């Protein structure tokens, strides 16, 4: 994890975990009392604390209150002198406005008398619209307990915050009424603070008083135009009226920037987006800390796309869901909520939501996860207004397709299950595709769920459901590669559940799943052999080994929960039709070459007790007690 060692004080349930579950070798973790090395962080819930039937994951990050930490990636900010839309360095700002606030007054100077200044105490309005001034930079410093900077213009401009502490009792602390882009530069090494008030009133000056009511004032730092943040300073915002930072254009964050919104009456960051440019919220780097306690409040809300290419997100929401009378629908808190698509390509991020119905990421479009270290946790229960108006907590909820190609994604959803909610880990209302990376998903309900279908082509996947299916597809389920561990609950719940058995195909990969008395058989059109072994009774912490005809382990799995009449689902390219295999438990594994989240490959097995044998007689081999109560075998 590329995190500053003094950064934010993230406390985990295991101090050595380091938040993110990653691939490992056998020497990374201390031995446990079963004679096998301990599981990697984020891994096998059975190695943690709790009941035999529903242990929670070992990671549970706490995002401590912000205490002055800053982004550590300023050195990665590379200026593109050909891109004048994003880089202020590619522009020339020759006209200067300097404003230094002091108590209830401000000292203002300008280099061009075409720039008009209207001032009442510490309320300063800069008018660059009347004379159509261009190439201007406004530099702001000083402190006032009751002041405001208001800006009118029609040309792009630069706003440098050079150590300003501004509290406004009438409206936004900074009110940018210019619809063109503003380059907001946080002067290196400076600390800047903006605070508004809970109730807005008339401001001292309006350029067009007859249209004063038409001026938007949506939060503490408001801009009509695009906002591009740069510099290695700090901006701390407290949005007491509505939003913290809000723009009717797009928002772009460069490396080195530190943005802190530790109070917001609604959303910490609210972005409408620019449809013409196709940009919503874009983050190349920097650090964004947001803490939102408001009902249905969002840390980042965007009407268009959210693109995160690097940096650090520390997003915390604790507000409960509510009923929105205007929309006749429920509304819930979320760390990231977008009406468009989400792309996360890099960085280190922690998203935590603790209120009822809370979401880590709530995406109305599609989502691509392609290279990041991200932990998403929710802990609240479901919200109930009526039988048709409910909101369930979700780690990641995507209405469109979800695709993962690389990186590490940890999801934990621990809210209580009930009759009107489904606290799920990773959900797609369309198609879910995993091509690579490390995915860990723990959920009270389904750990992974897709409405149309699931494609698993590679990567390492660990899923654990406390009360339901581990991997659930309401359409097709194609597994072509990767390492897949699926832990379903007892009773009729399954490790792999596919509504269309003819489109449940195992064509490659290493798969191990455990579940209750009901297990669905994949299609015989599968290209890789599958063994379903029923009637096993195992305790949490038991080591279950599948041995080849020479006694060498193909795989060993450390069982995460106690279960009677367990069904084992196993598939590996090492299973062939001409050999006898043994299932053994309770032994010790040594000298194994690889492991991931409790699944070990190869090595030497000793001191185990044989509990069954099998020969793979067909592509799908069903063995053991097939009358195991519940629904029994599903065709």
PDB file of C-alpha atoms in Angstrom, residues 346-541:
ATOM      1  CA  UNK A 346      -5.450   3.420  -9.595  1.00  0.00           C
ATOM      2  CA  UNK A 347      -4.820   4.769  -6.130  1.00  0.00           C
ATOM      3  CA  UNK A 348      -5.557   3.580  -2.609  1.00  0.00           C
ATOM      4  CA  UNK A 349      -9.101   4.080  -1.387  1.00  0.00           C
ATOM      5  CA  UNK A 350     -11.289   3.359   1.626  1.00  0.00           C
ATOM      6  CA  UNK A 351     -15.052   3.797   1.412  1.00  0.00           C
ATOM      7  CA  UNK A 352     -17.199   3.214   4.469  1.00  0.00           C
ATOM      8  CA  UNK A 353     -20.957   3.612   4.984  1.00  0.00           C
ATOM      9  CA  UNK A 354     -22.617   2.815   8.317  1.00  0.00           C
ATOM     10  CA  UNK A 355     -26.214   4.056   7.998  1.00  0.00           C
ATOM     11  CA  UNK A 356     -29.306   2.067   7.035  1.00  0.00           C
ATOM     12  CA  UNK A 357     -29.407   1.251   3.330  1.00  0.00           C
ATOM     13  CA  UNK A 358     -25.905   2.680   2.843  1.00  0.00           C
ATOM     14  CA  UNK A 359     -23.855   2.026  -0.301  1.00  0.00           C
ATOM     15  CA  UNK A 360     -20.144   2.110  -0.898  1.00  0.00           C
ATOM     16  CA  UNK A 361     -20.560   2.779  -4.622  1.00  0.00           C
ATOM     17  CA  UNK A 362     -23.976   3.330  -6.210  1.00  0.00           C
ATOM     18  CA  UNK A 363     -23.628   3.525  -9.990  1.00  0.00           C
ATOM     19  CA  UNK A 364     -26.519   4.000 -12.419  1.00  0.00           C
ATOM     20  CA  UNK A 365     -24.318   3.197 -15.415  1.00  0.00           C
ATOM     21  CA  UNK A 366     -21.486   0.681 -15.824  1.00  0.00           C
ATOM     22  CA  UNK A 367     -18.345   0.274 -13.740  1.00  0.00           C
ATOM     23  CA  UNK A 368     -14.758  -0.711 -14.623  1.00  0.00           C
ATOM     24  CA  UNK A 369     -12.251  -1.562 -11.904  1.00  0.00           C
ATOM     25  CA  UNK A 370      -8.816  -1.917 -13.468  1.00  0.00           C
ATOM     26  CA  UNK A 371      -6.002  -1.292 -11.008  1.00  0.00           C
ATOM     27  CA  UNK A 372      -6.443   0.054  -7.503  1.00  0.00           C
ATOM     28  CA  UNK A 373      -6.328  -0.956  -3.863  1.00  0.00           C
ATOM     29  CA  UNK A 374      -9.851  -0.315  -2.649  1.00  0.00           C
ATOM     30  CA  UNK A 375     -11.721  -1.394   0.463  1.00  0.00           C
ATOM     31  CA  UNK A 376     -15.485  -0.887   0.634  1.00  0.00           C
ATOM     32  CA  UNK A 377     -17.452  -1.605   3.813  1.00  0.00           C
ATOM     33  CA  UNK A 378     -21.044  -1.086   4.905  1.00  0.00           C
ATOM     34  CA  UNK A 379     -22.498  -2.056   8.272  1.00  0.00           C
ATOM     35  CA  UNK A 380     -26.023  -0.649   8.424  1.00  0.00           C
ATOM     36  CA  UNK A 381     -29.245  -2.620   8.074  1.00  0.00           C
ATOM     37  CA  UNK A 382     -31.991  -2.198   5.504  1.00  0.00           C
ATOM     38  CA  UNK A 383     -34.370   0.760   5.310  1.00  0.00           C
ATOM     39  CA  UNK A 384     -38.132   0.108   5.156  1.00  0.00           C
ATOM     40  CA  UNK A 385     -40.851   2.560   4.148  1.00  0.00           C
ATOM     41  CA  UNK A 386     -43.304   0.026   2.686  1.00  0.00           C
ATOM     42  CA  UNK A 387     -43.116  -3.367   1.024  1.00  0.00           C
ATOM     43  CA  UNK A 388     -42.357  -1.647  -2.290  1.00  0.00           C
ATOM     44  CA  UNK A 389     -40.113   1.087  -0.890  1.00  0.00           C
ATOM     45  CA  UNK A 390     -37.012  -0.369   0.711  1.00  0.00           C
ATOM     46  CA  UNK A 391     -33.288   0.247   0.494  1.00  0.00           C
ATOM     47  CA  UNK A 392     -30.738  -2.483   1.137  1.00  0.00           C
ATOM     48  CA  UNK A 393     -27.100  -1.863   2.015  1.00  0.00           C
ATOM     49  CA  UNK A 394     -24.681  -2.784  -0.771  1.00  0.00           C
ATOM     50  CA  UNK A 395     -20.937  -2.697  -1.074  1.00  0.00           C
ATOM     51  CA  UNK A 396     -21.011  -1.916  -4.793  1.00  0.00           C
ATOM     52  CA  UNK A 397     -24.299  -1.607  -6.701  1.00  0.00           C
ATOM     53  CA  UNK A 398     -24.106  -1.192 -10.478  1.00  0.00           C
ATOM     54  CA  UNK A 399     -27.162  -0.919 -12.710  1.00  0.00           C
ATOM     55  CA  UNK A 400     -25.092  -1.654 -15.812  1.00  0.00           C
ATOM     56  CA  UNK A 401     -22.153  -3.987 -16.419  1.00  0.00           C
ATOM     57  CA  UNK A 402     -19.384  -4.484 -13.867  1.00  0.00           C
ATOM     58  CA  UNK A 403     -15.904  -5.370 -15.189  1.00  0.00           C
ATOM     59  CA  UNK A 404     -12.746  -6.019 -13.178  1.00  0.00           C
ATOM     60  CA  UNK A 405      -9.398  -6.509 -14.912  1.00  0.00           C
ATOM     61  CA  UNK A 406      -6.743  -5.854 -12.257  1.00  0.00           C
ATOM     62  CA  UNK A 407      -6.099  -4.444  -8.796  1.00  0.00           C
ATOM     63  CA  UNK A 408      -7.387  -5.426  -5.372  1.00  0.00           C
ATOM     64  CA  UNK A 409     -10.978  -4.932  -4.297  1.00  0.00           C
ATOM     65  CA  UNK A 410     -12.163  -5.800  -0.785  1.00  0.00           C
ATOM     66  CA  UNK A 411     -15.881  -5.630   0.002  1.00  0.00           C
ATOM     67  CA  UNK A 412     -17.581  -6.218   3.345  1.00  0.00           C
ATOM     68  CA  UNK A 413     -21.337  -5.856   3.932  1.00  0.00           C
ATOM     69  CA  UNK A 414     -22.298  -6.869   7.462  1.00  0.00           C
ATOM     70  CA  UNK A 415     -25.779  -5.412   7.953  1.00  0.00           C
ATOM     71  CA  UNK A 416     -28.435  -7.649   9.465  1.00  0.00           C
ATOM     72  CA  UNK A 417     -30.534  -9.737   7.077  1.00  0.00           C
ATOM     73  CA  UNK A 418     -34.307  -9.284   7.221  1.00  0.00           C
ATOM     74  CA  UNK A 419     -37.439 -10.009   5.218  1.00  0.00           C
ATOM     75  CA  UNK A 420     -37.319  -6.816   3.170  1.00  0.00           C
ATOM     76  CA  UNK A 421     -33.621  -6.305   2.497  1.00  0.00           C
ATOM     77  CA  UNK A 422     -30.719  -8.041   0.812  1.00  0.00           C
ATOM     78  CA  UNK A 423     -27.351  -6.760   2.081  1.00  0.00           C
ATOM     79  CA  UNK A 424     -25.188  -7.833  -0.868  1.00  0.00           C
ATOM     80  CA  UNK A 425     -21.501  -7.371  -1.531  1.00  0.00           C
ATOM     81  CA  UNK A 426     -21.085  -6.838  -5.280  1.00  0.00           C
ATOM     82  CA  UNK A 427     -24.222  -6.484  -7.408  1.00  0.00           C
ATOM     83  CA  UNK A 428     -24.738  -5.866 -11.112  1.00  0.00           C
ATOM     84  CA  UNK A 429     -28.176  -5.476 -12.631  1.00  0.00           C
ATOM     85  CA  UNK A 430     -26.627  -6.571 -15.924  1.00  0.00           C
ATOM     86  CA  UNK A 431     -23.416  -8.553 -16.660  1.00  0.00           C
ATOM     87  CA  UNK A 432     -20.489  -9.057 -14.288  1.00  0.00           C
ATOM     88  CA  UNK A 433     -17.074  -9.943 -15.759  1.00  0.00           C
ATOM     89  CA  UNK A 434     -13.907 -10.706 -13.804  1.00  0.00           C
ATOM     90  CA  UNK A 435     -10.804 -10.919 -15.993  1.00  0.00           C
ATOM     91  CA  UNK A 436      -8.100 -10.433 -13.345  1.00  0.00           C
ATOM     92  CA  UNK A 437      -7.111  -8.916 -10.012  1.00  0.00           C
ATOM     93  CA  UNK A 438      -7.897  -9.925  -6.440  1.00  0.00           C
ATOM     94  CA  UNK A 439     -11.535  -9.725  -5.368  1.00  0.00           C
ATOM     95  CA  UNK A 440     -12.724 -10.421  -1.829  1.00  0.00           C
ATOM     96  CA  UNK A 441     -16.429 -10.095  -1.052  1.00  0.00           C
ATOM     97  CA  UNK A 442     -18.136 -10.841   2.262  1.00  0.00           C
ATOM     98  CA  UNK A 443     -21.870 -10.206   2.584  1.00  0.00           C
ATOM     99  CA  UNK A 444     -24.799 -11.002   4.798  1.00  0.00           C
ATOM    100  CA  UNK A 445     -26.764 -11.928   1.665  1.00  0.00           C
ATOM    101  CA  UNK A 446     -25.211 -12.786  -1.727  1.00  0.00           C
ATOM    102  CA  UNK A 447     -21.517 -11.971  -1.938  1.00  0.00           C
ATOM    103  CA  UNK A 448     -21.728 -11.634  -5.752  1.00  0.00           C
ATOM    104  CA  UNK A 449     -24.974 -11.243  -7.665  1.00  0.00           C
ATOM    105  CA  UNK A 450     -25.729 -10.447 -11.303  1.00  0.00           C
ATOM    106  CA  UNK A 451     -29.070 -10.226 -13.062  1.00  0.00           C
ATOM    107  CA  UNK A 452     -28.021 -11.162 -16.605  1.00  0.00           C
ATOM    108  CA  UNK A 453     -24.866 -13.210 -16.207  1.00  0.00           C
ATOM    109  CA  UNK A 454     -21.415 -13.686 -14.707  1.00  0.00           C
ATOM    110  CA  UNK A 455     -18.178 -14.304 -16.636  1.00  0.00           C
ATOM    111  CA  UNK A 456     -15.095 -15.295 -14.653  1.00  0.00           C
ATOM    112  CA  UNK A 457     -12.038 -15.498 -16.894  1.00  0.00           C
ATOM    113  CA  UNK A 458      -9.181 -14.951 -14.460  1.00  0.00           C
ATOM    114  CA  UNK A 459      -8.049 -13.394 -11.211  1.00  0.00           C
ATOM    115  CA  UNK A 460      -8.438 -14.521  -7.608  1.00  0.00           C
ATOM    116  CA  UNK A 461     -11.949 -14.412  -6.173  1.00  0.00           C
ATOM    117  CA  UNK A 462     -13.009 -15.093  -2.590  1.00  0.00           C
ATOM    118  CA  UNK A 463     -16.703 -14.903  -1.690  1.00  0.00           C
ATOM    119  CA  UNK A 464     -18.457 -15.564   1.603  1.00  0.00           C
ATOM    120  CA  UNK A 465     -22.154 -15.218   2.395  1.00  0.00           C
ATOM    121  CA  UNK A 466     -23.347 -15.281   5.983  1.00  0.00           C
ATOM    122  CA  UNK A 467     -26.914 -16.327   5.129  1.00  0.00           C
ATOM    123  CA  UNK A 468     -27.274 -16.964   1.392  1.00  0.00           C
ATOM    124  CA  UNK A 469     -25.429 -17.873  -1.818  1.00  0.00           C
ATOM    125  CA  UNK A 470     -21.801 -16.955  -2.359  1.00  0.00           C
ATOM    126  CA  UNK A 471     -22.043 -16.423  -6.136  1.00  0.00           C
ATOM    127  CA  UNK A 472     -25.520 -15.989  -7.614  1.00  0.00           C
ATOM    128  CA  UNK A 473     -26.398 -15.405 -11.256  1.00  0.00           C
ATOM    129  CA  UNK A 474     -29.986 -14.908 -12.317  1.00  0.00           C
ATOM    130  CA  UNK A 475     -28.949 -15.661 -15.902  1.00  0.00           C
ATOM    131  CA  UNK A 476     -25.803 -17.487 -17.025  1.00  0.00           C
ATOM    132  CA  UNK A 477     -22.605 -18.369 -15.156  1.00  0.00           C
ATOM    133  CA  UNK A 478     -19.463 -19.045 -17.216  1.00  0.00           C
ATOM    134  CA  UNK A 479     -16.200 -19.800 -15.391  1.00  0.00           C
ATOM    135  CA  UNK A 480     -13.258 -20.053 -17.765  1.00  0.00           C
ATOM    136  CA  UNK A 481     -10.268 -19.453 -15.499  1.00  0.00           C
ATOM    137  CA  UNK A 482      -8.922 -17.951 -12.324  1.00  0.00           C
ATOM    138  CA  UNK A 483      -9.053 -19.099  -8.695  1.00  0.00           C
ATOM    139  CA  UNK A 484     -12.578 -19.002  -7.290  1.00  0.00           C
ATOM    140  CA  UNK A 485     -13.483 -19.688  -3.650  1.00  0.00           C
ATOM    141  CA  UNK A 486     -17.198 -19.639  -2.876  1.00  0.00           C
ATOM    142  CA  UNK A 487     -18.586 -20.083   0.645  1.00  0.00           C
ATOM    143  CA  UNK A 488     -22.359 -20.386   0.761  1.00  0.00           C
ATOM    144  CA  UNK A 489     -24.463 -20.673   3.895  1.00  0.00           C
ATOM    145  CA  UNK A 490     -26.095 -23.785   5.351  1.00  0.00           C
ATOM    146  CA  UNK A 491     -29.573 -25.103   4.562  1.00  0.00           C
ATOM    147  CA  UNK A 492     -30.603 -24.653   0.950  1.00  0.00           C
ATOM    148  CA  UNK A 493     -27.947 -22.035   0.161  1.00  0.00           C
ATOM    149  CA  UNK A 494     -25.200 -22.694  -2.352  1.00  0.00           C
ATOM    150  CA  UNK A 495     -21.655 -21.810  -3.248  1.00  0.00           C
ATOM    151  CA  UNK A 496     -22.571 -21.378  -6.931  1.00  0.00           C
ATOM    152  CA  UNK A 497     -26.175 -20.600  -7.887  1.00  0.00           C
ATOM    153  CA  UNK A 498     -27.261 -20.164 -11.493  1.00  0.00           C
ATOM    154  CA  UNK A 499     -30.913 -19.872 -12.492  1.00  0.00           C
ATOM    155  CA  UNK A 500     -30.247 -21.394 -15.919  1.00  0.00           C
ATOM    156  CA  UNK A 501     -28.444 -24.720 -15.413  1.00  0.00           C
ATOM    157  CA  UNK A 502     -27.968 -25.210 -19.158  1.00  0.00           C
ATOM    158  CA  UNK A 503     -25.908 -21.992 -19.155  1.00  0.00           C
ATOM    159  CA  UNK A 504     -23.834 -22.895 -16.095  1.00  0.00           C
ATOM    160  CA  UNK A 505     -20.475 -23.847 -17.632  1.00  0.00           C
ATOM    161  CA  UNK A 506     -17.143 -24.663 -16.001  1.00  0.00           C
ATOM    162  CA  UNK A 507     -14.454 -24.425 -18.681  1.00  0.00           C
ATOM    163  CA  UNK A 508     -11.327 -23.733 -16.632  1.00  0.00           C
ATOM    164  CA  UNK A 509      -9.819 -22.414 -13.441  1.00  0.00           C
ATOM    165  CA  UNK A 510      -9.518 -23.746  -9.894  1.00  0.00           C
ATOM    166  CA  UNK A 511     -12.804 -23.727  -8.022  1.00  0.00           C
ATOM    167  CA  UNK A 512     -13.709 -24.756  -4.520  1.00  0.00           C
ATOM    168  CA  UNK A 513     -17.069 -24.097  -2.956  1.00  0.00           C
ATOM    169  CA  UNK A 514     -18.963 -25.164   0.135  1.00  0.00           C
ATOM    170  CA  UNK A 515     -22.661 -24.795   0.787  1.00  0.00           C
ATOM    171  CA  UNK A 516     -25.747 -26.317   2.320  1.00  0.00           C
ATOM    172  CA  UNK A 517     -27.810 -29.295   1.325  1.00  0.00           C
ATOM    173  CA  UNK A 518     -28.781 -27.998  -2.103  1.00  0.00           C
ATOM    174  CA  UNK A 519     -26.294 -27.755  -4.933  1.00  0.00           C
ATOM    175  CA  UNK A 520     -26.881 -26.981  -8.576  1.00  0.00           C
ATOM    176  CA  UNK A 521     -25.105 -29.072 -11.185  1.00  0.00           C
ATOM    177  CA  UNK A 522     -23.303 -27.297 -14.018  1.00  0.00           C
ATOM    178  CA  UNK A 523     -24.096 -28.223 -17.597  1.00  0.00           C
ATOM    179  CA  UNK A 524     -22.512 -31.388 -18.994  1.00  0.00           C
ATOM    180  CA  UNK A 525     -21.320 -29.171 -21.843  1.00  0.00           C
ATOM    181  CA  UNK A 526     -18.641 -27.860 -19.466  1.00  0.00           C
ATOM    182  CA  UNK A 527     -15.087 -28.393 -20.713  1.00  0.00           C
ATOM    183  CA  UNK A 528     -13.517 -28.999 -17.280  1.00  0.00           C
ATOM    184  CA  UNK A 529     -14.451 -31.745 -14.859  1.00  0.00           C
ATOM    185  CA  UNK A 530     -16.447 -30.934 -11.754  1.00  0.00           C
ATOM    186  CA  UNK A 531     -16.917 -32.996  -8.599  1.00  0.00           C
ATOM    187  CA  UNK A 532     -19.854 -32.378  -6.254  1.00  0.00           C
ATOM    188  CA  UNK A 533     -19.468 -34.310  -3.020  1.00  0.00           C
ATOM    189  CA  UNK A 534     -22.364 -34.207  -0.544  1.00  0.00           C
ATOM    190  CA  UNK A 535     -22.928 -35.227   3.045  1.00  0.00           C
ATOM    191  CA  UNK A 536     -19.734 -33.886   4.595  1.00  0.00           C
ATOM    192  CA  UNK A 537     -19.650 -32.620   8.184  1.00  0.00           C
ATOM    193  CA  UNK A 538     -16.758 -30.318   8.953  1.00  0.00           C
ATOM    194  CA  UNK A 539     -15.833 -27.819  11.624  1.00  0.00           C
ATOM    195  CA  UNK A 540     -14.472 -24.346  11.221  1.00  0.00           C
ATOM    196  CA  UNK A 541     -10.699 -24.530  10.895  1.00  0.00           C
TER     197      UNK A 541
END
